[in-house]
């Protein structure tokens, strides 16, 4: 548990009672979605669990391995590659569906509004035009908010949640089929509703849901559709497919398969290998070319031409043929790009700071209230955005003379693209042969506005760009976080493009740098602001390069993104990391800080263990499962051989590892409570029930326990002696004994054993216990039955369960003296969920989970370390 930050608790304004909440811990406040003070950081919540990425090498799994050969292995790989292709293909179709209907709804809305504006500009009924625009926008946003009420996790871009999932954290409901439906349809309405959001960000979430659900061929909401597909029934395979789906979403959004692959690697995935890299890249390519094939055929009628690689494409950057002094960029411009990176980092830090305060305000004042309040907030944002856009276009816009791009290539794609850019100029409130530059930015789809800023020379005045940037900056910051599906990539690109174009206009008009190309500075500005907001470097650089199809922009974009990230990191975290922290998700960074190596595994582990014995009565297992929330339990026996040397003075010493007596007393109290209420039996009261002679049993007891496990796989442990229980008069030495570690067993495995009646009676041998196959153990994945749903009347509490065939006898373990950096690297890179701490003689002294490795927990333990020095 993280230490206190030393700040007094404040009174809760939303609490029904009048008393102060001084007794609530920071963790309790976090679970309630609250903080102690506005400036306090939210501590990671303990109700988030890790994925079971590590394989459980138990007997059912070994039986599967014994039946495997090279032929079956190749068949499995073929199936996996086929599923990866299907994920990419389906993700491309999802992108096609979103793009088609967004264009349809947007064309319908702007067609009606533009006709009304042109008519009312002469008749003086612009208020009617505004009402029509409000009608469209409020209706679309209302529908988007309703979908989020159905599935709350569909709100936002979904990137923070997918980042957590790839990092190894189970986020409830994030990859369900209902979430996909609400996300896809919700983003249609939120983008068509005129909110400053993008559809590209939610594509990452949509692709991840496709990757999670498609290999299982089932859904909790489509129970009638059940296909017997015996592959990929584990968190390990599911997380790999989610990585592929998320990268396919990026690839479909930006036409950047390599950037999508790097995104999955950079932004989340805790475990990676070469085979996974190839599969993720193949999935990204499949999504890109699927979307490209259908979009090119639908829009241009040329099937198979592959002319539209992604939902967002930046077009070709090329100087005008008439301007001989123009260059895309020169070495002298790199200094300007660095300055723009610094400014972009500062602007991104301001954006993130404001959005964080808004998010905390929503957590305290909006989310605890009825859900209708969230819908009203979304409608309020839509109302204000629509009025600001309409009034700014009418009052602040400048009428400018029409000018067309002079460089048009002969290929159909570039010609159509240029025509689209020119036709997107709006003549709102302006005479013939002129256009309204503010309306051109506001009354176009955001992708068209970005193309205008990238490729139209001299179409926007500096004042218009400055006003547009300020209005868009604050409205986009207010919008991100409301209860609608929304992306942040495109709004950040558009806001940054306006900033870059403003810099280019100032340099050309007021400083006299006539050689610069405005499109380059607009692109660099977009990269600077986006990098300052999201703090991505490698993947974002490649995504932008692939979107421009211009490799020469690699160096400027990379330098700008690095400078923007460094500048922003000086003040706060990236926007996605901020929202991860606000949710209290225990996300693990890439590595720990240097000073954390002053701590050892014994300093951060949890010494108070809840454990099970190899042979345990059903009543004991049910009590343990119902009274704890742990998801794994060490399987132990007691080691009486070390009792005499166990207690010395005020400290208990076991193999030179020292623990405070207070911690030991806590564990002793835990064991005493279990002995009274759970009827667990220590190994000292276990005896063999097999039909063997007493002499042979005595000889076997003297053998090394590990050797017994190797020679007698199915019965390595003694059975319960049913007639004795721990005594109330036990001394400390008797009550708390060293625990020999034999393996780990998961909660889901124990519940499965109970549901399926895997047990034996005390007058039988454990060999008579029914055995489950690997398929039977994984049949209920990923929604295993809950212990509270178990019908206890069907269970005989005196029956005994032998857990040894189903536990993991060889999990990763660490020594108590292991440095924290080594523990952290092992836990993160191997995708672990539980890491037992075992001393030199095989005694378990603690366990480490994800919560023991969070930054906040390590900082608290480091402060304790300094205080005890």
JSON list of C-alpha atoms in Angstrom, two decimals, residues 708-798:
[
{"chain": "A", "resi": 708, "resn": "UNK", "atom": "CA", "xyz": [9.32, -37.20, -4.54]},
{"chain": "A", "resi": 709, "resn": "UNK", "atom": "CA", "xyz": [7.61, -34.76, -6.87]},
{"chain": "A", "resi": 710, "resn": "UNK", "atom": "CA", "xyz": [9.72, -35.92, -9.80]},
{"chain": "A", "resi": 711, "resn": "UNK", "atom": "CA", "xyz": [9.23, -39.62, -9.14]},
{"chain": "A", "resi": 712, "resn": "UNK", "atom": "CA", "xyz": [5.57, -39.57, -8.11]},
{"chain": "A", "resi": 713, "resn": "UNK", "atom": "CA", "xyz": [3.94, -36.93, -10.28]},
{"chain": "A", "resi": 714, "resn": "UNK", "atom": "CA", "xyz": [0.33, -37.41, -9.28]},
{"chain": "A", "resi": 715, "resn": "UNK", "atom": "CA", "xyz": [0.67, -38.06, -5.53]},
{"chain": "A", "resi": 716, "resn": "UNK", "atom": "CA", "xyz": [3.72, -36.13, -4.32]},
{"chain": "A", "resi": 717, "resn": "UNK", "atom": "CA", "xyz": [1.99, -34.77, -1.23]},
{"chain": "A", "resi": 718, "resn": "UNK", "atom": "CA", "xyz": [0.34, -36.42, 1.78]},
{"chain": "A", "resi": 719, "resn": "UNK", "atom": "CA", "xyz": [-3.40, -36.27, 2.28]},
{"chain": "A", "resi": 720, "resn": "UNK", "atom": "CA", "xyz": [-5.32, -34.50, 5.01]},
{"chain": "A", "resi": 721, "resn": "UNK", "atom": "CA", "xyz": [-5.63, -36.01, 8.42]},
{"chain": "A", "resi": 722, "resn": "UNK", "atom": "CA", "xyz": [-9.26, -35.17, 9.17]},
{"chain": "A", "resi": 723, "resn": "UNK", "atom": "CA", "xyz": [-9.52, -35.52, 12.94]},
{"chain": "A", "resi": 724, "resn": "UNK", "atom": "CA", "xyz": [-7.28, -32.74, 14.22]},
{"chain": "A", "resi": 725, "resn": "UNK", "atom": "CA", "xyz": [-7.22, -28.97, 13.89]},
{"chain": "A", "resi": 726, "resn": "UNK", "atom": "CA", "xyz": [-4.83, -26.27, 15.08]},
{"chain": "A", "resi": 727, "resn": "UNK", "atom": "CA", "xyz": [-4.91, -25.72, 18.82]},
{"chain": "A", "resi": 728, "resn": "UNK", "atom": "CA", "xyz": [-5.83, -22.47, 20.53]},
{"chain": "A", "resi": 729, "resn": "UNK", "atom": "CA", "xyz": [-2.82, -22.91, 22.83]},
{"chain": "A", "resi": 730, "resn": "UNK", "atom": "CA", "xyz": [-0.19, -22.90, 20.12]},
{"chain": "A", "resi": 731, "resn": "UNK", "atom": "CA", "xyz": [2.86, -20.75, 20.79]},
{"chain": "A", "resi": 732, "resn": "UNK", "atom": "CA", "xyz": [4.23, -18.27, 18.26]},
{"chain": "A", "resi": 733, "resn": "UNK", "atom": "CA", "xyz": [6.68, -20.86, 16.94]},
{"chain": "A", "resi": 734, "resn": "UNK", "atom": "CA", "xyz": [3.88, -23.37, 16.51]},
{"chain": "A", "resi": 735, "resn": "UNK", "atom": "CA", "xyz": [1.43, -20.91, 15.00]},
{"chain": "A", "resi": 736, "resn": "UNK", "atom": "CA", "xyz": [3.82, -19.41, 12.45]},
{"chain": "A", "resi": 737, "resn": "UNK", "atom": "CA", "xyz": [6.13, -21.82, 10.69]},
{"chain": "A", "resi": 738, "resn": "UNK", "atom": "CA", "xyz": [8.25, -21.57, 7.55]},
{"chain": "A", "resi": 739, "resn": "UNK", "atom": "CA", "xyz": [6.25, -22.36, 4.41]},
{"chain": "A", "resi": 740, "resn": "UNK", "atom": "CA", "xyz": [7.82, -24.54, 1.74]},
{"chain": "A", "resi": 741, "resn": "UNK", "atom": "CA", "xyz": [6.70, -23.31, -1.66]},
{"chain": "A", "resi": 742, "resn": "UNK", "atom": "CA", "xyz": [5.46, -25.83, -4.24]},
{"chain": "A", "resi": 743, "resn": "UNK", "atom": "CA", "xyz": [3.61, -23.77, -6.83]},
{"chain": "A", "resi": 744, "resn": "UNK", "atom": "CA", "xyz": [0.84, -21.30, -7.63]},
{"chain": "A", "resi": 745, "resn": "UNK", "atom": "CA", "xyz": [-2.81, -21.98, -8.37]},
{"chain": "A", "resi": 746, "resn": "UNK", "atom": "CA", "xyz": [-5.21, -19.42, -9.78]},
{"chain": "A", "resi": 747, "resn": "UNK", "atom": "CA", "xyz": [-8.60, -18.51, -8.39]},
{"chain": "A", "resi": 748, "resn": "UNK", "atom": "CA", "xyz": [-10.21, -19.42, -11.72]},
{"chain": "A", "resi": 749, "resn": "UNK", "atom": "CA", "xyz": [-8.64, -22.89, -11.51]},
{"chain": "A", "resi": 750, "resn": "UNK", "atom": "CA", "xyz": [-9.88, -23.49, -7.97]},
{"chain": "A", "resi": 751, "resn": "UNK", "atom": "CA", "xyz": [-13.42, -22.40, -8.86]},
{"chain": "A", "resi": 752, "resn": "UNK", "atom": "CA", "xyz": [-13.37, -24.64, -11.93]},
{"chain": "A", "resi": 753, "resn": "UNK", "atom": "CA", "xyz": [-12.31, -27.60, -9.80]},
{"chain": "A", "resi": 754, "resn": "UNK", "atom": "CA", "xyz": [-15.17, -26.94, -7.37]},
{"chain": "A", "resi": 755, "resn": "UNK", "atom": "CA", "xyz": [-17.75, -26.47, -10.12]},
{"chain": "A", "resi": 756, "resn": "UNK", "atom": "CA", "xyz": [-16.76, -29.71, -11.81]},
{"chain": "A", "resi": 757, "resn": "UNK", "atom": "CA", "xyz": [-16.62, -31.69, -8.58]},
{"chain": "A", "resi": 758, "resn": "UNK", "atom": "CA", "xyz": [-12.93, -32.56, -8.67]},
{"chain": "A", "resi": 759, "resn": "UNK", "atom": "CA", "xyz": [-12.38, -34.00, -5.19]},
{"chain": "A", "resi": 760, "resn": "UNK", "atom": "CA", "xyz": [-12.06, -37.23, -3.22]},
{"chain": "A", "resi": 761, "resn": "UNK", "atom": "CA", "xyz": [-13.15, -38.43, 0.20]},
{"chain": "A", "resi": 762, "resn": "UNK", "atom": "CA", "xyz": [-10.79, -38.82, 3.14]},
{"chain": "A", "resi": 763, "resn": "UNK", "atom": "CA", "xyz": [-11.05, -42.60, 3.10]},
{"chain": "A", "resi": 764, "resn": "UNK", "atom": "CA", "xyz": [-9.80, -42.70, -0.49]},
{"chain": "A", "resi": 765, "resn": "UNK", "atom": "CA", "xyz": [-6.53, -42.05, -2.21]},
{"chain": "A", "resi": 766, "resn": "UNK", "atom": "CA", "xyz": [-6.06, -38.86, -4.21]},
{"chain": "A", "resi": 767, "resn": "UNK", "atom": "CA", "xyz": [-5.59, -41.10, -7.24]},
{"chain": "A", "resi": 768, "resn": "UNK", "atom": "CA", "xyz": [-9.38, -41.61, -7.19]},
{"chain": "A", "resi": 769, "resn": "UNK", "atom": "CA", "xyz": [-9.94, -37.89, -7.78]},
{"chain": "A", "resi": 770, "resn": "UNK", "atom": "CA", "xyz": [-11.46, -37.11, -11.22]},
{"chain": "A", "resi": 771, "resn": "UNK", "atom": "CA", "xyz": [-9.04, -35.56, -13.67]},
{"chain": "A", "resi": 772, "resn": "UNK", "atom": "CA", "xyz": [-9.75, -32.64, -15.99]},
{"chain": "A", "resi": 773, "resn": "UNK", "atom": "CA", "xyz": [-8.15, -32.10, -19.38]},
{"chain": "A", "resi": 774, "resn": "UNK", "atom": "CA", "xyz": [-6.67, -28.84, -20.57]},
{"chain": "A", "resi": 775, "resn": "UNK", "atom": "CA", "xyz": [-9.73, -28.20, -22.76]},
{"chain": "A", "resi": 776, "resn": "UNK", "atom": "CA", "xyz": [-12.07, -28.72, -19.81]},
{"chain": "A", "resi": 777, "resn": "UNK", "atom": "CA", "xyz": [-10.05, -26.33, -17.64]},
{"chain": "A", "resi": 778, "resn": "UNK", "atom": "CA", "xyz": [-10.18, -23.63, -20.34]},
{"chain": "A", "resi": 779, "resn": "UNK", "atom": "CA", "xyz": [-13.75, -24.26, -21.48]},
{"chain": "A", "resi": 780, "resn": "UNK", "atom": "CA", "xyz": [-15.22, -21.27, -19.60]},
{"chain": "A", "resi": 781, "resn": "UNK", "atom": "CA", "xyz": [-12.51, -18.83, -20.74]},
{"chain": "A", "resi": 782, "resn": "UNK", "atom": "CA", "xyz": [-12.60, -15.83, -20.58]},
{"chain": "A", "resi": 783, "resn": "UNK", "atom": "CA", "xyz": [-15.59, -15.64, -18.19]},
{"chain": "A", "resi": 784, "resn": "UNK", "atom": "CA", "xyz": [-14.93, -18.20, -15.50]},
{"chain": "A", "resi": 785, "resn": "UNK", "atom": "CA", "xyz": [-17.67, -18.87, -12.94]},
{"chain": "A", "resi": 786, "resn": "UNK", "atom": "CA", "xyz": [-17.65, -16.80, -9.77]},
{"chain": "A", "resi": 787, "resn": "UNK", "atom": "CA", "xyz": [-17.37, -18.42, -6.36]},
{"chain": "A", "resi": 788, "resn": "UNK", "atom": "CA", "xyz": [-20.40, -16.45, -5.13]},
{"chain": "A", "resi": 789, "resn": "UNK", "atom": "CA", "xyz": [-22.54, -18.03, -7.85]},
{"chain": "A", "resi": 790, "resn": "UNK", "atom": "CA", "xyz": [-21.61, -21.52, -6.72]},
{"chain": "A", "resi": 791, "resn": "UNK", "atom": "CA", "xyz": [-24.43, -23.65, -5.28]},
{"chain": "A", "resi": 792, "resn": "UNK", "atom": "CA", "xyz": [-22.95, -24.82, -1.98]},
{"chain": "A", "resi": 793, "resn": "UNK", "atom": "CA", "xyz": [-25.67, -27.39, -1.49]},
{"chain": "A", "resi": 794, "resn": "UNK", "atom": "CA", "xyz": [-24.09, -29.46, -4.26]},
{"chain": "A", "resi": 795, "resn": "UNK", "atom": "CA", "xyz": [-20.75, -29.64, -2.42]},
{"chain": "A", "resi": 796, "resn": "UNK", "atom": "CA", "xyz": [-19.71, -31.88, 0.44]},
{"chain": "A", "resi": 797, "resn": "UNK", "atom": "CA", "xyz": [-17.59, -29.64, 2.69]},
{"chain": "A", "resi": 798, "resn": "UNK", "atom": "CA", "xyz": [-15.67, -32.62, 4.07]}
]
